[in-house]
Amino acid sequence: MSRFIDKLKQVSRAAPQAMGFKMALAAPSRPRMLIVASLAGADVDGLAQRVAGVDGGLLDISGPGEGAKTLRRVRKVVPDIPWGGWLKGGGGGMGPLVKAGCDFVVFSLATPLATLQDGEMSRVLQVEESLSESLIPAIDDLPVDAVLVTGGQREHFLTWKHLMVFQYFAGLLSKPLLVSVASTVADSELQALWEVGVDGVVVGVETAQPVARLSELRQLIDGLTLPSYRKLKKTEAILPRIGGGGDTVIDDEDEE
């Protein structure tokens, strides 16, 4: 399993916060929501400072060959975090990316099956928040390790509708959930995302934003209150109901 997916699953499986005295002892070791820095280009100037505090990096990749070259450049500058590739076009096998040290790959529903047939990298399925409700449960049966929900929330503020959509995804899926947000996301918004079941946020790295912005987000997330009830549906077995209902039980005493 990839380094990033391993950390993501630790967050997803985090137990509810304990009550009472044990809470203070357990809190520091509890996993927190992850931050993924998303890079549209290959500019490495000041990159180490811009991605300080993040848990993983993500590069836009138009093709495995060119993407492998970019990945090597970025990993040379920031080698301490797992890097993934976000497929934005092109075709061919993932061999070059694997050799370049790609830890995971993000791909959309439109990606050809043959592109990921080697199965050597962890897979993150990217879906739009407008995905039909009837298709969401089917994601759990796909050979993917996590789900990334994208939409208009990255360029704009989060709304109550976004929160409802993310909670709906989290409630139906047992897989870890990532969402795309703007770098200006506030601590109250991060707290709301955490409480509805979001395991990590993907934030774009832009030259216009402050160099230390992602590091500040890390501090905000580390300061979030871990709720006593969080996404318990992911740890509960959902048992199917067979048939139209149980048999009617007749009390023997009443019958007599």
XYZ file of C-alpha atoms in Angstrom, residues 35 37 45-54 182-185 190 203-222:
37
model
C -3.666 18.055 3.541
C -0.908 20.079 -2.023
C 10.979 27.701 -6.933
C 10.178 27.974 -3.239
C 8.220 24.725 -3.403
C 9.614 23.331 -0.150
C 8.317 26.352 1.757
C 4.942 26.321 0.009
C 4.199 22.673 0.820
C 5.564 22.719 4.360
C 3.240 20.847 6.700
C 1.327 18.889 4.052
C -9.746 26.651 -1.695
C -6.587 27.724 0.118
C -8.670 30.402 1.854
C -10.747 27.797 3.696
C -12.392 22.701 8.244
C -5.588 22.419 -1.801
C -4.141 24.085 -4.882
C -0.651 25.591 -4.674
C -0.700 28.964 -6.416
C 1.937 31.662 -6.721
C -0.565 34.323 -5.643
C -1.235 32.764 -2.252
C 1.042 33.375 0.764
C 4.048 31.063 0.876
C 3.167 29.800 4.354
C -0.548 29.301 3.703
C -0.510 25.476 3.731
C 1.585 25.481 6.871
C -1.057 27.703 8.465
C -3.774 25.261 7.379
C -1.826 22.483 9.063
C -1.883 24.426 12.316
C -5.610 25.092 11.959
C -6.339 21.402 11.411
C -4.146 20.362 14.333
